[in-house]
Short mmCIF file of C-alpha atoms and ligand atoms in Angstrom, two decimals:
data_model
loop_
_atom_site.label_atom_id
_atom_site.label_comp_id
_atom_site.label_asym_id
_atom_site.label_seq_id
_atom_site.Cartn_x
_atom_site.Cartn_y
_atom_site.Cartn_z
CA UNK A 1 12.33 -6.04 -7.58
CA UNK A 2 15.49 -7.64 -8.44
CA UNK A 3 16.84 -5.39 -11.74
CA UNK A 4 19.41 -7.46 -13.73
CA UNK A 5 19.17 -10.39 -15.65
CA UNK A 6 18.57 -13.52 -13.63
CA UNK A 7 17.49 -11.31 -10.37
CA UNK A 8 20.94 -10.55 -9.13
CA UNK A 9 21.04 -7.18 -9.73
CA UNK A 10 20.27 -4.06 -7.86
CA UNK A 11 17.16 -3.66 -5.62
CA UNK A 12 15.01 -1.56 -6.74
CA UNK A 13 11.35 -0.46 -5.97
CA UNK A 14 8.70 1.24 -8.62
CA UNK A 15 8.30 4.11 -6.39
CA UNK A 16 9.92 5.50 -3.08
CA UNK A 17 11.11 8.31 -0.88
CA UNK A 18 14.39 9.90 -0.91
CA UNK A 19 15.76 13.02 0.65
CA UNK A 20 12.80 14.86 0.40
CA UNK A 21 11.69 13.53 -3.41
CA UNK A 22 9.53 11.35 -5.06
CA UNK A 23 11.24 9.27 -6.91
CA UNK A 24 10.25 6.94 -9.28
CA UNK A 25 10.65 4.12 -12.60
CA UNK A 26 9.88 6.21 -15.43
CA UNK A 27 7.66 3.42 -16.76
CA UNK A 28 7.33 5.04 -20.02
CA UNK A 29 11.13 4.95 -20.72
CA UNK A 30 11.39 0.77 -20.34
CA UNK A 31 12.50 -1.49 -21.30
CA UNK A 32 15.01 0.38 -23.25
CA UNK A 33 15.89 2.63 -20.24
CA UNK A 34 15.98 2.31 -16.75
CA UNK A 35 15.38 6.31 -15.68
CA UNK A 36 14.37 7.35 -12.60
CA UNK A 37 12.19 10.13 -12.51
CA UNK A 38 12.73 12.64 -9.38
CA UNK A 39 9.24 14.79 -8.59
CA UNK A 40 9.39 17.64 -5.80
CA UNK A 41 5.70 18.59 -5.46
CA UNK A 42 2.70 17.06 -5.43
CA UNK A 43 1.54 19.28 -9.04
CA UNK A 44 4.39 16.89 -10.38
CA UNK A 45 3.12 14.07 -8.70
CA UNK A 46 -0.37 14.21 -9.88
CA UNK A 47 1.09 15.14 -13.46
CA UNK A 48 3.56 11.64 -13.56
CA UNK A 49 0.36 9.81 -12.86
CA UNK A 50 -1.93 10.97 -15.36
CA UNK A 51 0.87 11.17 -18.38
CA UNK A 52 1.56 7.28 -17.07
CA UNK A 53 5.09 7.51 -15.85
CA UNK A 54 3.90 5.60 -12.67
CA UNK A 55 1.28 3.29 -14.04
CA UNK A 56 -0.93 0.22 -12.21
CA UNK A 57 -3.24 0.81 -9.19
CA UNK A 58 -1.35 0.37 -6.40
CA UNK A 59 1.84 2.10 -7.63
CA UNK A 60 -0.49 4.87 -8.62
CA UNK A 61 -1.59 4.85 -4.86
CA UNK A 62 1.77 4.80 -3.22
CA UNK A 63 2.52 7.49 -5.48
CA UNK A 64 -0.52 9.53 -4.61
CA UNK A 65 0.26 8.74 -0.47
CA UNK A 66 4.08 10.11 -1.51
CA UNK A 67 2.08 13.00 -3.32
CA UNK A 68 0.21 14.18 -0.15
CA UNK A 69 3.65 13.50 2.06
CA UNK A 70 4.85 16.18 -0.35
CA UNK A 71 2.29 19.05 0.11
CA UNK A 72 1.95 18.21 3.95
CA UNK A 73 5.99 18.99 4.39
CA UNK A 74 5.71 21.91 2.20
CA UNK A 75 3.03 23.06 4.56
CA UNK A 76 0.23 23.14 1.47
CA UNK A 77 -3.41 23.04 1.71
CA UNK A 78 -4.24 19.49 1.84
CA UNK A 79 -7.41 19.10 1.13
CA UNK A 80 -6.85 21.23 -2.45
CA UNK A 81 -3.40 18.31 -3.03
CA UNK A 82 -5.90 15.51 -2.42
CA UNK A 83 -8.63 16.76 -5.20
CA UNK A 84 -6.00 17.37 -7.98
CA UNK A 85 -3.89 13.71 -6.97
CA UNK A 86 -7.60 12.55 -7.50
CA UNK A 87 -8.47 14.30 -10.75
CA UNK A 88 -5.43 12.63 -12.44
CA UNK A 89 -7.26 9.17 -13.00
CA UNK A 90 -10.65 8.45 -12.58
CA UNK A 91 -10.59 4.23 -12.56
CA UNK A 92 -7.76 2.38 -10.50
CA UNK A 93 -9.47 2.36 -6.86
CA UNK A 94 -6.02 2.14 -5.08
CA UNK A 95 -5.67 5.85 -5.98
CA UNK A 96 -8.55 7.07 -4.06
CA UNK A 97 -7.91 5.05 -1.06
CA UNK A 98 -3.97 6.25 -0.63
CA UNK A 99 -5.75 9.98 -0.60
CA UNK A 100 -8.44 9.31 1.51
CA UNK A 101 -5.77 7.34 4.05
CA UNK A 102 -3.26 10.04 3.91
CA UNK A 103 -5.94 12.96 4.76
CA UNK A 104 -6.46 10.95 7.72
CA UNK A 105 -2.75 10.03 8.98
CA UNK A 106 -2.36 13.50 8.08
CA UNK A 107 -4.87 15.02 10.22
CA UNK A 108 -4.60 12.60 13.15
CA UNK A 109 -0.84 14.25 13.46
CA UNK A 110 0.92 10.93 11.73
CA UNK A 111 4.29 12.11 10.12
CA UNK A 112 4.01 12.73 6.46
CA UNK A 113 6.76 10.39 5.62
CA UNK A 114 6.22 7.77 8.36
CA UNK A 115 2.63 7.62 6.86
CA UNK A 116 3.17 7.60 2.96
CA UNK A 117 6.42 4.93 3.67
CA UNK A 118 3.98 3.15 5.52
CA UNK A 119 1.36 2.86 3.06
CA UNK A 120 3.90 1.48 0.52
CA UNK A 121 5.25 -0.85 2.76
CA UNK A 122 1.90 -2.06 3.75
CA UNK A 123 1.57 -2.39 -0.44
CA UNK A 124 4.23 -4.53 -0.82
CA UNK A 125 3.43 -6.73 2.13
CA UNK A 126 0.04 -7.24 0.46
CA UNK A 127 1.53 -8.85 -2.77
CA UNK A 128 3.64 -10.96 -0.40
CA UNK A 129 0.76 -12.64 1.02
CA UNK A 130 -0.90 -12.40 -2.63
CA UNK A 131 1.93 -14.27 -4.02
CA UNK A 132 1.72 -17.24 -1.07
CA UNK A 133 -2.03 -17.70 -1.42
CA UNK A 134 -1.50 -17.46 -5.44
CA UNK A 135 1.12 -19.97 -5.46
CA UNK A 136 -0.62 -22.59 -3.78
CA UNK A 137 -2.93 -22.92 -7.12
CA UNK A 138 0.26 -23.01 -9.35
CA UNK A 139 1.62 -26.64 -10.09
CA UNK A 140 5.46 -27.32 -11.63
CA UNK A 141 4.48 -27.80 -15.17
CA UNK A 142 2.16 -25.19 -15.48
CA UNK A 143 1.84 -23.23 -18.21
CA UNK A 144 -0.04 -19.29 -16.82
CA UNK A 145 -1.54 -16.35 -18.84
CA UNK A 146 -1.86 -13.03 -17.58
CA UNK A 147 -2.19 -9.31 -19.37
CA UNK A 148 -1.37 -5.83 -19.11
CA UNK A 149 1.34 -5.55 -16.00
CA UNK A 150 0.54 -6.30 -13.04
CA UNK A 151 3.60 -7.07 -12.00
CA UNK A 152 6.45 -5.12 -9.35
CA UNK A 153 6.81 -2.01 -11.50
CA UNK A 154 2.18 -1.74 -11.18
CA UNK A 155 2.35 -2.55 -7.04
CA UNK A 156 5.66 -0.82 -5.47
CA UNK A 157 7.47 -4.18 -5.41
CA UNK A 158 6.81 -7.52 -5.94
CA UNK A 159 3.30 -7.67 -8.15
CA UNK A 160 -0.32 -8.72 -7.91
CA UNK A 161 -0.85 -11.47 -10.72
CA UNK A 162 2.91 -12.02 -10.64
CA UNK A 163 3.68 -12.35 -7.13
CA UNK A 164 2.44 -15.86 -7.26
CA UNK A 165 4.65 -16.82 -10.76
CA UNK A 166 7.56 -15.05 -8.45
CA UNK A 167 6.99 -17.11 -5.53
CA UNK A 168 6.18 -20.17 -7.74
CA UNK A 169 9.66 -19.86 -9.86
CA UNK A 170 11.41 -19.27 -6.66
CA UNK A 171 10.00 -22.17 -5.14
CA UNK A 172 11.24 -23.97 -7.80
CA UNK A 173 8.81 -24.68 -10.04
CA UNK A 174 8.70 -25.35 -14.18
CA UNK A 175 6.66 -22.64 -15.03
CA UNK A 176 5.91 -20.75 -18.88
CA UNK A 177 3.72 -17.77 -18.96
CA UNK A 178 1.85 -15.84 -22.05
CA UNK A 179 2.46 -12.24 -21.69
CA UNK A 180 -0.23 -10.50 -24.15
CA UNK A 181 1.33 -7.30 -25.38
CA UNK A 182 -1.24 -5.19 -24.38
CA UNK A 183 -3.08 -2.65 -26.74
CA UNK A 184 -2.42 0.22 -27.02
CA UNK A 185 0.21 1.30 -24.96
CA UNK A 186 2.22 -2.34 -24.50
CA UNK A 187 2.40 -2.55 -20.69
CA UNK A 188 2.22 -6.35 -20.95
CA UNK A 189 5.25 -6.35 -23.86
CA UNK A 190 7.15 -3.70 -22.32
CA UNK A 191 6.68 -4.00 -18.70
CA UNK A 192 5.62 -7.18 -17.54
CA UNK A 193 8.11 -9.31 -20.13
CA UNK A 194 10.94 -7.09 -19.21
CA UNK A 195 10.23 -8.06 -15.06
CA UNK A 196 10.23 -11.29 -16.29
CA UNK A 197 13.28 -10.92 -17.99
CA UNK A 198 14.65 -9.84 -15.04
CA UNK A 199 13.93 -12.68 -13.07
CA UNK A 200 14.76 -14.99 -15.71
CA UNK A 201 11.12 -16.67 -16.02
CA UNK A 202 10.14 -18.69 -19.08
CA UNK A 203 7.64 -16.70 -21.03
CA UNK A 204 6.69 -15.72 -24.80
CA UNK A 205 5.06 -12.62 -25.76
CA UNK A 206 1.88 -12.86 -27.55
CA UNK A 207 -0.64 -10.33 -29.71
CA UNK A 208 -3.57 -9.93 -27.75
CA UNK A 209 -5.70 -11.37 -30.30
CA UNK A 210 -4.08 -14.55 -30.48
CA UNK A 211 -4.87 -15.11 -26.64
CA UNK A 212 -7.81 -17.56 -27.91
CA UNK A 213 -5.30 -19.62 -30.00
CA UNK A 214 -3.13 -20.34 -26.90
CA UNK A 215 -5.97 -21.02 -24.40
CA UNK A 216 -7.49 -23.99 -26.89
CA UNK A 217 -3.77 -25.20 -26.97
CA UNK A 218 -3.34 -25.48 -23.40
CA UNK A 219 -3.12 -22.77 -20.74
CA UNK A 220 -3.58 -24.11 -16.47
CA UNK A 221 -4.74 -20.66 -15.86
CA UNK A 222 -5.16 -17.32 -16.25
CA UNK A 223 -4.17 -14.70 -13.65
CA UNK A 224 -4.66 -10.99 -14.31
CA UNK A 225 -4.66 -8.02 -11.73
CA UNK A 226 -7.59 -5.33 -11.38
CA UNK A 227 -7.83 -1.90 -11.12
CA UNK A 228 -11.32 -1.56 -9.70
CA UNK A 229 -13.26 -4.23 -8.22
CA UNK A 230 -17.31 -3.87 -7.52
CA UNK A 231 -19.20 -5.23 -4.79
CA UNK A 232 -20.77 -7.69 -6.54
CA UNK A 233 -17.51 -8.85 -7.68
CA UNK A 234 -17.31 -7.64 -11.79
CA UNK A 235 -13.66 -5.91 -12.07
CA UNK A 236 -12.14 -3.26 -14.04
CA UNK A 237 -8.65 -3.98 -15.62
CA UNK A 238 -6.64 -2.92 -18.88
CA UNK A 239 -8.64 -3.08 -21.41
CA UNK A 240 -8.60 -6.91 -23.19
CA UNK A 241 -9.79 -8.53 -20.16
CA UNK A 242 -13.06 -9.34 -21.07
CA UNK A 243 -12.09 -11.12 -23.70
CA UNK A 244 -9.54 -13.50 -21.99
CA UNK A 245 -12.43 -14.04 -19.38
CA UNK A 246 -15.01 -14.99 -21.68
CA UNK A 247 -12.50 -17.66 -23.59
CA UNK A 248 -11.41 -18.78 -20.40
CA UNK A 249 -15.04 -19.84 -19.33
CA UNK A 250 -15.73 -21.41 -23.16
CA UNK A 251 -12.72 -23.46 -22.72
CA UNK A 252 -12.84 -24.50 -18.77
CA UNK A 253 -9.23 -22.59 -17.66
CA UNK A 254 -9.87 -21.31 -14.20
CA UNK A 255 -9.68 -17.28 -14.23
CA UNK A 256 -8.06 -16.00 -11.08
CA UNK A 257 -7.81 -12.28 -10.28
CA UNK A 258 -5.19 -11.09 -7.89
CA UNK A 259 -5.36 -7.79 -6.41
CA UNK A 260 -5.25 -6.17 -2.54
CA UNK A 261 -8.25 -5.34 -0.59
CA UNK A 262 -7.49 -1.81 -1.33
CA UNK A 263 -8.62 -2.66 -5.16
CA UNK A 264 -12.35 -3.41 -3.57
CA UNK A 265 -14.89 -0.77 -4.08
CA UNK A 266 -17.88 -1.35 -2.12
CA UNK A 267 -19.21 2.08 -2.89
CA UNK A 268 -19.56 0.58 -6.45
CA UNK A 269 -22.84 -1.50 -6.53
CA UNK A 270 -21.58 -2.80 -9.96
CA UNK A 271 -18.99 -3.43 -13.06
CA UNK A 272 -21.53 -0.69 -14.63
CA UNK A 273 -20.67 2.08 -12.30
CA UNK A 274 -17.31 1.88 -12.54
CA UNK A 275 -16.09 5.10 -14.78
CA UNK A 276 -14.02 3.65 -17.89
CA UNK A 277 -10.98 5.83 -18.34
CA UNK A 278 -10.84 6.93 -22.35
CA UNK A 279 -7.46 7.87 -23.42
CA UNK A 280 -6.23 9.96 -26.52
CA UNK A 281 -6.57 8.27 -29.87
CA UNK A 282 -2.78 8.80 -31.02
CA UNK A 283 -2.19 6.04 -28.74
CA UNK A 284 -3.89 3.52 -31.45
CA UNK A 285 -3.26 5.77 -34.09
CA UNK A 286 0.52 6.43 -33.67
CA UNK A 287 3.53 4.37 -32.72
CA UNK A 288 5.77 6.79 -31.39
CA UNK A 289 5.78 9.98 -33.34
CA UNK A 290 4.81 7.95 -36.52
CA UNK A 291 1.25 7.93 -37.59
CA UNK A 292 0.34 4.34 -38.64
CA UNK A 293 -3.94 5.14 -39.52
CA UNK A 294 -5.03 6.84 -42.64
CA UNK A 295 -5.37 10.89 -41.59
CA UNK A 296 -9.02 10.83 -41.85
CA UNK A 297 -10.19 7.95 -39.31
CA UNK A 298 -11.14 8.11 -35.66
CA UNK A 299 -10.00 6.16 -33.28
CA UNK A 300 -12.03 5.11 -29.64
CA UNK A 301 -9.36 3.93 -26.93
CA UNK A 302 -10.95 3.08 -23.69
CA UNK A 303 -8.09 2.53 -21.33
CA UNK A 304 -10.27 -0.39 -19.52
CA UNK A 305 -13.20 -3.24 -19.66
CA UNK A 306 -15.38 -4.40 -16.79
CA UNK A 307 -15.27 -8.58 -16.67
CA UNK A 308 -18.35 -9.62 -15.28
CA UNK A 309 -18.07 -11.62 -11.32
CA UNK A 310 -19.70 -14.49 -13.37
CA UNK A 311 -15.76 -15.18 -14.85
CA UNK A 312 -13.79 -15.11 -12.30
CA UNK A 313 -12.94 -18.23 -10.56
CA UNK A 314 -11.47 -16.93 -7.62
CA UNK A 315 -9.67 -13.87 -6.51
CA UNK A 316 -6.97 -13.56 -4.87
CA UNK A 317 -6.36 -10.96 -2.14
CA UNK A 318 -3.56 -10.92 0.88
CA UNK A 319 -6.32 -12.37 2.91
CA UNK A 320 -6.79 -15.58 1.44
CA UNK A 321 -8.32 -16.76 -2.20
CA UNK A 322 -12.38 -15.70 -2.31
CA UNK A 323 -15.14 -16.97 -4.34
CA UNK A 324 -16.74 -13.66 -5.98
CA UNK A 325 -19.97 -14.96 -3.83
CA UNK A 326 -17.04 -14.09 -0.64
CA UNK A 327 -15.86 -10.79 -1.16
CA UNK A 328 -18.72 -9.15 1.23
CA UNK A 329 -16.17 -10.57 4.16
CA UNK A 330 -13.84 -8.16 3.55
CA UNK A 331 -16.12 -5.27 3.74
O1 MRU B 401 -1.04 1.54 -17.19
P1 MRU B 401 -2.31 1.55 -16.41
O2 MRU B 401 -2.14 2.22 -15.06
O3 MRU B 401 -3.50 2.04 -17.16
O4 MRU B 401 -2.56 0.04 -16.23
C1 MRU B 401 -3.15 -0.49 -15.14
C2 MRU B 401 -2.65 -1.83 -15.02
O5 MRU B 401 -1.43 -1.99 -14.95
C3 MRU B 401 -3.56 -2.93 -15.07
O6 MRU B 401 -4.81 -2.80 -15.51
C4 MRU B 401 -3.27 -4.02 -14.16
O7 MRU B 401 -3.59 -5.19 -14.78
C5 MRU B 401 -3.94 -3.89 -12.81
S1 MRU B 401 -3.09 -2.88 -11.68
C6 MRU B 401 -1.96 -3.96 -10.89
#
């Protein structure tokens, strides 16, 4: 991605390899800072994951492949870095397949690097294609919703549901998207308005409760990525999705869902199986380090919601755009 205001700046990706480091956006840290975090064993790697410095599934899984690169060239027991890099999420499905391709490259003889550079390569190439297919739906004029990031800073480079506002903008096209903040921890305000920023895109940020008040005003479409997708075609992503799906369908906006074929989980039967992530309650509770609920109350902060197939119009992969009656081709 393209780091400076109006895209001419620096080059940068969300994650990469360097001299023998992981290095990496601190995700946390935008978008007042641009820090890059630097991570020397795979203990650290698993450790950025789960406290969110690299956040959305496929970055998590090019960190994770970069992760196993790491304890393979420091000559560690594999199998034991794969099982902790595992523990450190339990939804986005990209995760589990970067582990589960590394311990193969790995043991088939493939060098570390050449293997984990390839898998984020092969990332980014995805959202290339994603952001073709993606903008052939996208007419000049149209006015696009998505939520939580899913954007450069979630996939390596270049984004799931914004690869095709990237390619669309690029191409030329009048284009305004809604940017929900994101409860709780404001990937959509933080992350995916700053990459717009960067790229100087027309958007607004909005609360995600007024999402509804938008859509009945006029949205073409909503695109959102996923973290998780079942065989039958119901998706995990940030949690808020469900909601945006359901209005969607009330009001007749076509709900897209852009994500690589490494999201699919057809081990997963169902939206029910999928395991919901819960995450601590000072991240509803607390803005920062100041507490902003009374002492005594609880708070329930499930990172995730499962949008049933029913929803989706269409999702869009890096092999073509697939009715949710489709997906079982890319078994
Ligand atoms: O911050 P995370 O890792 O919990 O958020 C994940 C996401 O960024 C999204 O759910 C996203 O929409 C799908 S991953 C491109």
């Amino acid at each position: 991605m393209k780091v400076g205001v109006g895209g001419n700046g620096k080059d940068i990706r969300a994650v990469w390899f360097e001299n023998g480091v992981v290095r990496m956006i601190d995700q946390r840290r935008l978008p007042n800072d641009l820090t890059i975090a630097d991570l020397r064993t795979y203990e650290e790697v698993a450790s950025a994951i789960r406290i969110m410095t690299v956040r959305g599934a496929p970055s998590i899984g090019a960190a994770a492949a970069y992760g196993m690169c790491l304890a393979a060239l420091r000559e560690e027991n594999i199998e034991k870095a794969a099982k902790l890099i595992k523990s450190a999420r339990p939804t986005a499905n990209d995760l589990f397949y970067a582990v589960d391709h590394m311990l193969s490259e790995l043991k088939n003889g493939t060098d570390p690097v050449k293997a984990a550079d390839g898998y984020a390569q092969i990332t980014v190439d995805k959202c290339v294609k994603i952001g073709e297919y993606g903008n052939s739906l996208i007419r000049s004029g149209d006015i696009l919703m998505t939520h939580c990031n899913a954007g450069a800073l979630a996939t390596v480079d270049v984004g799931t549901a914004l690869a095709p506002m990237r390619k669309a903008w690029s191409d030329e096209k009048n284009i305004f998207v809604y940017v929900s903040e994101t409860r709780p921890r404001l990937q959509g305000m933080q992350l995916t308005a700053w990459e717009l920023s960067q790229e100087g895109i027309p958007h607004a940020i909005i609360a995600d409760g007024a999402s509804g008040h938008f859509m009945k005003k006029g949205v073409s479409m909503v695109i959102v990525g996923a973290d998780r997708i079942a065989a039958n075609g119901d998706f995990a992503n940030k949690i808020g999705t469900y909601g945006k799906a359901v209005i969607a369908h009330e009001l007749g906006i076509p709900f897209y869902v852009a994500a690589p074929v490494s999201t699919f989980d057809f081990g997963t039967a169902t939206g029910d199986d999928i395991i919901i992530e819960d995450r601590p309650e000072e991240e509803i509770t607390m803005i920062g380090s100041m507490r902003i609920a009374p002492v005594s109350s609880r708070a329930l902060n499930p990172s995730f919601d499962v949008t049933p197939a029913r929803y989706v119009t269409s999702f869009i992969t890096e092999k073509g755009i697939l009715a949710p009656s489709e997906i079982e081709k890319m078994r």
